[in-house]
Amino acid sequence: NAGVTQTPKFQVLKTGQSMTLQCAQDMNHEYMSWYRQDPGMGLRLIHYSVGAGITDQGEVPNGYNVSRSTTEDFPLRLLSAAPSQTSVYFCASSYTGDRASEQYFGPGTRLTVT
Amino acid sequence: AQSVTQLGSHVSVSEGALVLLRCNYSSSVPPYLFWYVQYPNQGLQLLLKYTTGATLVKGINGFEAEFKKSETSFHLTKPSAHMSDAAEYFCAVSENDYKLSFGAGTTVTVRA
């Protein structure tokens, strides 16, 4: 049971480039989410999904796209990277996403945009 | 709207001393409250949570937190710090399904 996995661990992009951050979980969780972590700001919710084919925006969705074609995978796409997207990105999952649920986090992807 | 304020971005304690991390929240409904810990270069993991019932909640690694509605607080404590407690700690609140709001985090260093 690998839990929540993320790839890559590190990435450097140039402004304007696109890329996809991968996230997978093997716990059969319905709910998956993406956060970004910036110094002094905690974690902020980017997008989330309550099941395959269902996604919604979080607090800071601009510049990011998501899709959920399977229960296991929830990729995050940066369409045209900007320096403001330099951050550490965490994927998380939980059984249902209800407000009492414990969220399980991946190890993170550290992204630098130059 | 929900929000979380963690008082103190850095806390330094001696090994064996009390660890106290402060968290205040605002919520328009009875809140569900969480403490997560992040060890260096790792993801977050749950320490403890309060949903309903007993206001003193015990978590992993000897940590506990008390929900005080009158003070809108959910402070985290550990009676005796260990070197392995060095990490960043996040308080979080959930008002409704699917959305968790995190505080800015408190980094704990433990002095030998």
Tab-separated table of N, CA, C and O in Angstrom, chain B:
chain	number	residue	atom	x	y	z
B	1	ALA	N	-17.668	32.366	6.876
B	1	ALA	CA	-16.330	32.066	6.366
B	1	ALA	C	-15.461	31.526	7.495
B	1	ALA	O	-15.637	31.879	8.654
B	2	GLN	N	-14.551	30.651	7.130
B	2	GLN	CA	-13.692	30.035	8.125
B	2	GLN	C	-12.270	30.551	7.948
B	2	GLN	O	-11.835	30.813	6.839
B	3	SER	N	-11.561	30.685	9.060
B	3	SER	CA	-10.162	31.067	8.990
B	3	SER	C	-9.454	30.584	10.245
B	3	SER	O	-10.092	30.295	11.258
B	4	VAL	N	-8.132	30.514	10.146
B	4	VAL	CA	-7.303	30.012	11.232
B	4	VAL	C	-6.130	30.949	11.436
B	4	VAL	O	-5.476	31.351	10.465
B	5	THR	N	-5.853	31.281	12.697
B	5	THR	CA	-4.682	32.081	13.049
B	5	THR	C	-3.806	31.296	13.998
B	5	THR	O	-4.271	30.855	15.055
B	6	GLN	N	-2.556	31.100	13.603
B	6	GLN	CA	-1.592	30.455	14.488
B	6	GLN	C	-0.665	31.531	15.030
B	6	GLN	O	-0.021	32.244	14.259
B	7	LEU	N	-0.596	31.635	16.335
B	7	LEU	CA	0.214	32.669	16.973
B	7	LEU	C	1.648	32.178	17.111
B	7	LEU	O	1.910	31.205	17.815
B	8	GLY	N	2.548	32.887	16.435
B	8	GLY	CA	3.955	32.502	16.490
B	8	GLY	C	4.330	31.619	15.325
B	8	GLY	O	3.860	30.496	15.218
B	9	SER	N	5.177	32.112	14.449
B	9	SER	CA	5.603	31.309	13.308
B	9	SER	C	6.738	30.355	13.686
B	9	SER	O	6.953	29.356	12.988
B	10	HIS	N	7.451	30.687	14.770
B	10	HIS	CA	8.541	29.832	15.232
B	10	HIS	C	8.476	29.693	16.739
B	10	HIS	O	8.263	30.673	17.457
B	11	VAL	N	8.658	28.487	17.225
B	11	VAL	CA	8.726	28.203	18.655
B	11	VAL	C	9.960	27.353	18.904
B	11	VAL	O	10.185	26.359	18.200
B	12	SER	N	10.756	27.762	19.898
B	12	SER	CA	11.943	27.006	20.273
B	12	SER	C	11.781	26.530	21.710
B	12	SER	O	11.474	27.336	22.591
B	13	VAL	N	11.976	25.239	21.934
B	13	VAL	CA	11.840	24.688	23.280
B	13	VAL	C	13.039	23.805	23.584
B	13	VAL	O	13.684	23.270	22.674
B	14	SER	N	13.300	23.634	24.861
B	14	SER	CA	14.344	22.711	25.291
B	14	SER	C	13.770	21.301	25.364
B	14	SER	O	12.578	21.105	25.622
B	15	GLU	N	14.634	20.343	25.109
B	15	GLU	CA	14.207	18.952	25.231
B	15	GLU	C	13.681	18.713	26.648
B	15	GLU	O	14.307	19.130	27.637
B	16	GLY	N	12.518	18.093	26.762
B	16	GLY	CA	11.910	17.844	28.070
B	16	GLY	C	10.957	18.927	28.533
B	16	GLY	O	10.208	18.735	29.496
B	17	ALA	N	10.952	20.065	27.867
B	17	ALA	CA	10.070	21.176	28.244
B	17	ALA	C	8.710	21.039	27.580
B	17	ALA	O	8.532	20.280	26.616
B	18	LEU	N	7.754	21.830	28.099
B	18	LEU	CA	6.405	21.849	27.542
B	18	LEU	C	6.397	22.459	26.143
B	18	LEU	O	7.041	23.487	25.898
B	19	VAL	N	5.644	21.839	25.258
B	19	VAL	CA	5.397	22.411	23.941
B	19	VAL	C	3.975	22.957	23.929
B	19	VAL	O	3.027	22.242	24.272
B	20	LEU	N	3.814	24.229	23.572
B	20	LEU	CA	2.496	24.857	23.480
B	20	LEU	C	2.418	25.608	22.157
B	20	LEU	O	3.172	26.554	21.935
B	21	LEU	N	1.496	25.193	21.285
B	21	LEU	CA	1.283	25.859	20.016
B	21	LEU	C	-0.148	26.388	19.991
B	21	LEU	O	-1.092	25.645	20.243
B	22	ARG	N	-0.268	27.676	19.667
B	22	ARG	CA	-1.571	28.330	19.778
B	22	ARG	C	-2.287	28.418	18.440
B	22	ARG	O	-1.669	28.724	17.415
B	23	CYS	N	-3.590	28.177	18.504
B	23	CYS	CA	-4.430	28.237	17.310
B	23	CYS	C	-5.768	28.851	17.681
B	23	CYS	O	-6.428	28.384	18.618
B	24	ASN	N	-6.171	29.879	16.966
B	24	ASN	CA	-7.501	30.455	17.088
B	24	ASN	C	-8.196	30.383	15.735
B	24	ASN	O	-7.553	30.518	14.698
B	25	TYR	N	-9.492	30.207	15.774
B	25	TYR	CA	-10.234	30.015	14.534
B	25	TYR	C	-11.445	30.936	14.506
B	25	TYR	O	-11.886	31.446	15.541
B	26	SER	N	-11.972	31.125	13.334
B	26	SER	CA	-13.293	31.735	13.186
B	26	SER	C	-14.111	30.837	12.280
B	26	SER	O	-13.596	30.292	11.293
B	27	SER	N	-15.368	30.677	12.653
B	27	SER	CA	-16.242	29.798	11.888
B	27	SER	C	-17.684	30.187	12.142
B	27	SER	O	-18.050	30.518	13.259
B	28	SER	N	-18.487	30.132	11.091
B	28	SER	CA	-19.889	30.512	11.217
B	28	SER	C	-20.757	29.332	11.660
B	28	SER	O	-21.949	29.513	11.927
B	29	VAL	N	-20.168	28.151	11.738
B	29	VAL	CA	-20.885	26.959	12.204
B	29	VAL	C	-19.990	26.248	13.211
B	29	VAL	O	-18.796	26.553	13.286
B	30	PRO	N	-20.531	25.324	13.994
B	30	PRO	CA	-19.654	24.557	14.887
B	30	PRO	C	-18.514	23.935	14.091
B	30	PRO	O	-18.752	23.193	13.137
B	31	PRO	N	-17.270	24.260	14.463
B	31	PRO	CA	-16.146	23.843	13.623
B	31	PRO	C	-15.683	22.420	13.883
B	31	PRO	O	-15.854	21.891	14.970
B	32	TYR	N	-15.089	21.818	12.859
B	32	TYR	CA	-14.274	20.636	13.047
B	32	TYR	C	-12.820	21.115	12.943
B	32	TYR	O	-12.485	21.861	12.016
B	33	LEU	N	-11.982	20.708	13.882
B	33	LEU	CA	-10.633	21.259	13.990
B	33	LEU	C	-9.586	20.156	13.932
B	33	LEU	O	-9.803	19.054	14.445
B	34	PHE	N	-8.463	20.476	13.323
B	34	PHE	CA	-7.407	19.494	13.087
B	34	PHE	C	-6.042	20.105	13.409
B	34	PHE	O	-5.832	21.307	13.263
B	35	TRP	N	-5.115	19.260	13.810
B	35	TRP	CA	-3.697	19.582	13.826
B	35	TRP	C	-2.976	18.558	12.961
B	35	TRP	O	-3.141	17.347	13.141
B	36	TYR	N	-2.171	19.088	12.019
B	36	TYR	CA	-1.330	18.253	11.175
B	36	TYR	C	0.128	18.599	11.444
B	36	TYR	O	0.453	19.745	11.781
B	37	VAL	N	1.015	17.628	11.250
B	37	VAL	CA	2.446	17.846	11.409
B	37	VAL	C	3.152	17.529	10.091
B	37	VAL	O	2.748	16.609	9.365
B	38	GLN	N	4.164	18.329	9.784
B	38	GLN	CA	4.966	18.112	8.574
B	38	GLN	C	6.425	18.016	8.972
B	38	GLN	O	7.032	19.016	9.385
B	39	TYR	N	6.986	16.830	8.837
B	39	TYR	CA	8.414	16.654	9.071
B	39	TYR	C	9.175	17.090	7.822
B	39	TYR	O	8.622	17.100	6.720
B	40	PRO	N	10.442	17.450	7.970
B	40	PRO	CA	11.213	17.979	6.831
B	40	PRO	C	11.124	17.099	5.589
B	40	PRO	O	11.287	15.881	5.666
B	41	ASN	N	10.811	17.751	4.482
B	41	ASN	CA	10.757	17.097	3.169
B	41	ASN	C	9.717	15.976	3.088
B	41	ASN	O	9.883	15.024	2.311
B	42	GLN	N	8.656	16.114	3.876
B	42	GLN	CA	7.583	15.124	3.828
B	42	GLN	C	6.236	15.816	3.682
B	42	GLN	O	6.133	17.042	3.821
B	43	GLY	N	5.206	15.017	3.389
B	43	GLY	CA	3.847	15.544	3.383
B	43	GLY	C	3.310	15.679	4.796
B	43	GLY	O	3.989	15.325	5.767
B	44	LEU	N	2.097	16.206	4.910
B	44	LEU	CA	1.474	16.391	6.219
B	44	LEU	C	0.847	15.087	6.700
B	44	LEU	O	0.379	14.278	5.889
B	45	GLN	N	0.821	14.919	8.015
B	45	GLN	CA	0.104	13.783	8.584
B	45	GLN	C	-0.702	14.246	9.785
B	45	GLN	O	-0.303	15.179	10.486
B	46	LEU	N	-1.822	13.604	10.011
B	46	LEU	CA	-2.744	14.021	11.048
B	46	LEU	C	-2.199	13.690	12.429
B	46	LEU	O	-1.791	12.564	12.700
B	47	LEU	N	-2.209	14.695	13.318
B	47	LEU	CA	-1.874	14.495	14.729
B	47	LEU	C	-3.112	14.166	15.545
B	47	LEU	O	-3.116	13.238	16.344
B	48	LEU	N	-4.162	14.972	15.347
B	48	LEU	CA	-5.400	14.776	16.082
B	48	LEU	C	-6.490	15.630	15.455
B	48	LEU	O	-6.194	16.521	14.652
B	49	LYS	N	-7.748	15.337	15.854
B	49	LYS	CA	-8.857	16.142	15.361
B	49	LYS	C	-9.967	16.202	16.400
B	49	LYS	O	-10.107	15.304	17.238
B	50	TYR	N	-10.727	17.284	16.324
B	50	TYR	CA	-11.923	17.460	17.138
B	50	TYR	C	-13.107	17.604	16.200
B	50	TYR	O	-13.100	18.432	15.286
B	51	THR	N	-14.139	16.783	16.458
B	51	THR	CA	-15.375	16.926	15.683
B	51	THR	C	-16.510	17.293	16.641
B	51	THR	O	-17.031	18.398	16.619
B	52	THR	N	-16.911	16.384	17.491
B	52	THR	CA	-17.916	16.653	18.517
B	52	THR	C	-17.529	15.872	19.761
B	52	THR	O	-16.613	15.050	19.741
B	53	GLY	N	-18.243	16.129	20.879
B	53	GLY	CA	-17.999	15.347	22.075
B	53	GLY	C	-16.925	15.935	22.957
B	53	GLY	O	-16.839	17.158	23.123
B	54	ALA	N	-16.106	15.085	23.527
B	54	ALA	CA	-15.085	15.496	24.496
B	54	ALA	C	-14.200	16.589	23.907
B	54	ALA	O	-13.696	16.464	22.789
B	55	THR	N	-13.998	17.648	24.687
B	55	THR	CA	-13.261	18.802	24.177
B	55	THR	C	-11.752	18.633	24.294
B	55	THR	O	-11.008	19.368	23.662
B	56	LEU	N	-11.299	17.694	25.113
B	56	LEU	CA	-9.870	17.395	25.196
B	56	LEU	C	-9.594	16.186	24.306
B	56	LEU	O	-10.105	15.102	24.534
B	57	VAL	N	-8.766	16.415	23.311
B	57	VAL	CA	-8.528	15.379	22.312
B	57	VAL	C	-7.078	14.916	22.395
B	57	VAL	O	-6.165	15.746	22.426
B	58	LYS	N	-6.879	13.632	22.436
B	58	LYS	CA	-5.517	13.070	22.469
B	58	LYS	C	-5.143	12.563	21.081
B	58	LYS	O	-5.968	11.985	20.372
B	59	GLY	N	-3.871	12.816	20.733
B	59	GLY	CA	-3.416	12.396	19.422
B	59	GLY	C	-2.205	11.490	19.500
B	59	GLY	O	-1.913	10.917	20.540
B	60	ILE	N	-1.499	11.413	18.382
B	60	ILE	CA	-0.326	10.555	18.341
B	60	ILE	C	0.880	11.254	18.956
B	60	ILE	O	0.880	12.482	19.120
B	61	ASN	N	1.886	10.465	19.323
B	61	ASN	CA	3.166	10.989	19.817
B	61	ASN	C	3.047	11.846	21.074
B	61	ASN	O	3.893	12.704	21.316
B	62	GLY	N	2.015	11.622	21.888
B	62	GLY	CA	1.888	12.324	23.168
B	62	GLY	C	1.282	13.712	23.089
B	62	GLY	O	1.234	14.428	24.082
B	63	PHE	N	0.814	14.128	21.935
B	63	PHE	CA	0.187	15.441	21.780
B	63	PHE	C	-1.292	15.399	22.167
B	63	PHE	O	-1.949	14.371	22.026
B	64	GLU	N	-1.783	16.532	22.650
B	64	GLU	CA	-3.202	16.680	22.892
B	64	GLU	C	-3.603	18.128	22.631
B	64	GLU	O	-2.749	19.026	22.595
B	65	ALA	N	-4.897	18.344	22.440
B	65	ALA	CA	-5.412	19.689	22.190
B	65	ALA	C	-6.773	19.816	22.851
B	65	ALA	O	-7.506	18.835	22.982
B	66	GLU	N	-7.084	21.043	23.259
B	66	GLU	CA	-8.359	21.297	23.907
B	66	GLU	C	-9.160	22.314	23.115
B	66	GLU	O	-8.686	23.411	22.824
B	67	PHE	N	-10.394	21.957	22.786
B	67	PHE	CA	-11.310	22.859	22.107
B	67	PHE	C	-12.000	23.722	23.150
B	67	PHE	O	-12.642	23.212	24.064
B	68	LYS	N	-11.837	25.053	23.001
B	68	LYS	CA	-12.506	25.985	23.901
B	68	LYS	C	-13.366	26.910	23.059
B	68	LYS	O	-12.863	27.863	22.447
B	69	LYS	N	-14.660	26.642	23.088
B	69	LYS	CA	-15.574	27.399	22.245
B	69	LYS	C	-15.603	28.869	22.639
B	69	LYS	O	-15.617	29.753	21.777
B	70	SER	N	-15.591	29.158	23.945
B	70	SER	CA	-15.694	30.543	24.415
B	70	SER	C	-14.491	31.375	23.986
B	70	SER	O	-14.597	32.584	23.821
B	71	GLU	N	-13.359	30.720	23.800
B	71	GLU	CA	-12.139	31.416	23.399
B	71	GLU	C	-11.826	31.209	21.918
B	71	GLU	O	-10.811	31.726	21.441
B	72	THR	N	-12.657	30.497	21.218
B	72	THR	CA	-12.432	30.096	19.805
B	72	THR	C	-10.993	29.638	19.618
B	72	THR	O	-10.275	30.090	18.712
B	73	SER	N	-10.557	28.721	20.486
B	73	SER	CA	-9.173	28.259	20.436
B	73	SER	C	-9.087	26.745	20.373
B	73	SER	O	-10.019	26.028	20.761
B	74	PHE	N	-7.960	26.277	19.893
B	74	PHE	CA	-7.682	24.836	19.797
B	74	PHE	C	-6.169	24.670	19.911
B	74	PHE	O	-5.480	24.288	18.977
B	75	HIS	N	-5.634	24.975	21.078
B	75	HIS	CA	-4.186	24.956	21.302
B	75	HIS	C	-3.661	23.527	21.446
B	75	HIS	O	-4.299	22.676	22.062
B	76	LEU	N	-2.469	23.315	20.934
B	76	LEU	CA	-1.825	21.995	20.938
B	76	LEU	C	-0.737	21.962	22.005
B	76	LEU	O	0.051	22.911	22.105
B	77	THR	N	-0.678	20.899	22.792
B	77	THR	CA	0.334	20.788	23.833
B	77	THR	C	0.954	19.397	23.853
B	77	THR	O	0.358	18.422	23.418
B	78	LYS	N	2.185	19.378	24.380
B	78	LYS	CA	2.874	18.130	24.697
B	78	LYS	C	3.700	18.398	25.943
B	78	LYS	O	4.456	19.367	25.978
B	79	PRO	N	3.547	17.586	26.979
B	79	PRO	CA	4.192	17.898	28.255
B	79	PRO	C	5.723	17.931	28.194
B	79	PRO	O	6.347	18.739	28.871
B	80	SER	N	6.307	17.076	27.373
B	80	SER	CA	7.767	16.953	27.373
B	80	SER	C	8.264	16.787	25.946
B	80	SER	O	8.032	15.757	25.311
B	81	ALA	N	8.960	17.801	25.448
B	81	ALA	CA	9.422	17.782	24.056
B	81	ALA	C	10.554	16.786	23.852
B	81	ALA	O	11.427	16.611	24.712
B	82	HIS	N	10.530	16.183	22.683
B	82	HIS	CA	11.590	15.266	22.259
B	82	HIS	C	12.201	15.814	20.981
B	82	HIS	O	11.551	16.530	20.229
B	83	MET	N	13.451	15.459	20.754
B	83	MET	CA	14.127	15.955	19.550
B	83	MET	C	13.345	15.626	18.285
B	83	MET	O	13.336	16.405	17.321
B	84	SER	N	12.655	14.503	18.295
B	84	SER	CA	11.901	14.084	17.106
B	84	SER	C	10.651	14.934	16.850
B	84	SER	O	9.990	14.770	15.816
B	85	ASP	N	10.318	15.840	17.799
B	85	ASP	CA	9.157	16.716	17.606
B	85	ASP	C	9.470	17.920	16.726
B	85	ASP	O	8.570	18.698	16.394
B	86	ALA	N	10.713	18.101	16.361
B	86	ALA	CA	11.088	19.211	15.473
B	86	ALA	C	10.409	19.042	14.123
B	86	ALA	O	10.642	18.043	13.423
B	87	ALA	N	9.547	19.983	13.784
B	87	ALA	CA	8.717	19.872	12.578
B	87	ALA	C	7.925	21.166	12.440
B	87	ALA	O	8.032	22.074	13.255
B	88	GLU	N	7.107	21.222	11.378
B	88	GLU	CA	6.167	22.328	11.232
B	88	GLU	C	4.769	21.797	11.530
B	88	GLU	O	4.403	20.715	11.075
B	89	TYR	N	3.997	22.594	12.272
B	89	TYR	CA	2.679	22.168	12.729
B	89	TYR	C	1.623	23.112	12.168
B	89	TYR	O	1.781	24.338	12.213
B	90	PHE	N	0.550	22.518	11.655
B	90	PHE	CA	-0.521	23.295	11.045
B	90	PHE	C	-1.844	23.013	11.735
B	90	PHE	O	-2.233	21.844	11.904
B	91	CYS	N	-2.539	24.069	12.083
B	91	CYS	CA	-3.897	23.979	12.572
B	91	CYS	C	-4.834	24.184	11.384
B	91	CYS	O	-4.512	24.967	10.474
B	92	ALA	N	-5.957	23.477	11.360
B	92	ALA	CA	-6.881	23.601	10.238
B	92	ALA	C	-8.315	23.509	10.742
B	92	ALA	O	-8.597	22.870	11.754
B	93	VAL	N	-9.224	24.158	10.008
B	93	VAL	CA	-10.639	24.156	10.363
B	93	VAL	C	-11.471	23.763	9.159
B	93	VAL	O	-11.143	24.115	8.024
B	94	SER	N	-12.536	23.027	9.421
B	94	SER	CA	-13.462	22.636	8.361
B	94	SER	C	-14.869	23.052	8.756
B	94	SER	O	-15.397	22.586	9.767
B	95	GLU	N	-15.446	23.941	7.928
B	95	GLU	CA	-16.827	24.358	8.154
B	95	GLU	C	-17.802	23.488	7.398
B	95	GLU	O	-18.952	23.315	7.800
B	96	ASN	N	-17.366	23.011	6.234
B	96	ASN	CA	-18.250	22.210	5.403
B	96	ASN	C	-17.430	21.167	4.656
B	96	ASN	O	-16.200	21.160	4.705
B	97	ASP	N	-18.124	20.293	3.983
B	97	ASP	CA	-17.444	19.207	3.285
B	97	ASP	C	-16.502	19.739	2.209
B	97	ASP	O	-16.743	20.785	1.615
B	98	TYR	N	-15.435	19.004	1.981
B	98	TYR	CA	-14.523	19.186	0.856
B	98	TYR	C	-13.534	20.331	0.993
B	98	TYR	O	-12.633	20.455	0.178
B	99	LYS	N	-13.682	21.193	1.980
B	99	LYS	CA	-12.781	22.341	2.055
B	99	LYS	C	-12.204	22.481	3.452
B	99	LYS	O	-12.948	22.669	4.414
B	100	LEU	N	-10.875	22.417	3.515
B	100	LEU	CA	-10.139	22.541	4.775
B	100	LEU	C	-9.298	23.809	4.679
B	100	LEU	O	-8.590	24.010	3.699
B	101	SER	N	-9.378	24.669	5.707
B	101	SER	CA	-8.585	25.899	5.713
B	101	SER	C	-7.463	25.766	6.729
B	101	SER	O	-7.717	25.462	7.896
B	102	PHE	N	-6.244	26.014	6.274
B	102	PHE	CA	-5.056	25.851	7.116
B	102	PHE	C	-4.559	27.185	7.639
B	102	PHE	O	-4.655	28.221	6.965
B	103	GLY	N	-3.963	27.144	8.825
B	103	GLY	CA	-3.209	28.275	9.313
B	103	GLY	C	-1.855	28.343	8.632
B	103	GLY	O	-1.500	27.468	7.833
B	104	ALA	N	-1.100	29.376	8.962
B	104	ALA	CA	0.184	29.621	8.293
B	104	ALA	C	1.290	28.680	8.759
B	104	ALA	O	2.342	28.600	8.128
B	105	GLY	N	1.066	27.997	9.868
B	105	GLY	CA	2.053	27.037	10.348
B	105	GLY	C	2.959	27.597	11.431
B	105	GLY	O	3.232	28.796	11.482
B	106	THR	N	3.427	26.716	12.308
B	106	THR	CA	4.392	27.052	13.355
B	106	THR	C	5.528	26.046	13.292
B	106	THR	O	5.281	24.832	13.371
B	107	THR	N	6.745	26.551	13.141
B	107	THR	CA	7.914	25.678	13.105
B	107	THR	C	8.452	25.501	14.511
B	107	THR	O	8.703	26.486	15.213
B	108	VAL	N	8.625	24.277	14.915
B	108	VAL	CA	9.142	23.956	16.256
B	108	VAL	C	10.573	23.457	16.143
B	108	VAL	O	10.863	22.535	15.367
B	109	THR	N	11.463	24.088	16.883
B	109	THR	CA	12.819	23.580	17.034
B	109	THR	C	13.003	23.129	18.475
B	109	THR	O	12.469	23.746	19.402
B	110	VAL	N	13.751	22.057	18.665
B	110	VAL	CA	13.986	21.499	19.992
B	110	VAL	C	15.470	21.557	20.296
B	110	VAL	O	16.286	21.001	19.553
B	111	ARG	N	15.818	22.223	21.379
B	111	ARG	CA	17.216	22.396	21.788
B	111	ARG	C	17.617	21.269	22.739
B	111	ARG	O	16.881	20.918	23.650
B	112	ALA	N	18.800	20.743	22.501
B	112	ALA	CA	19.291	19.667	23.369
B	112	ALA	C	19.668	20.185	24.749
B	112	ALA	O	20.028	21.372	24.896
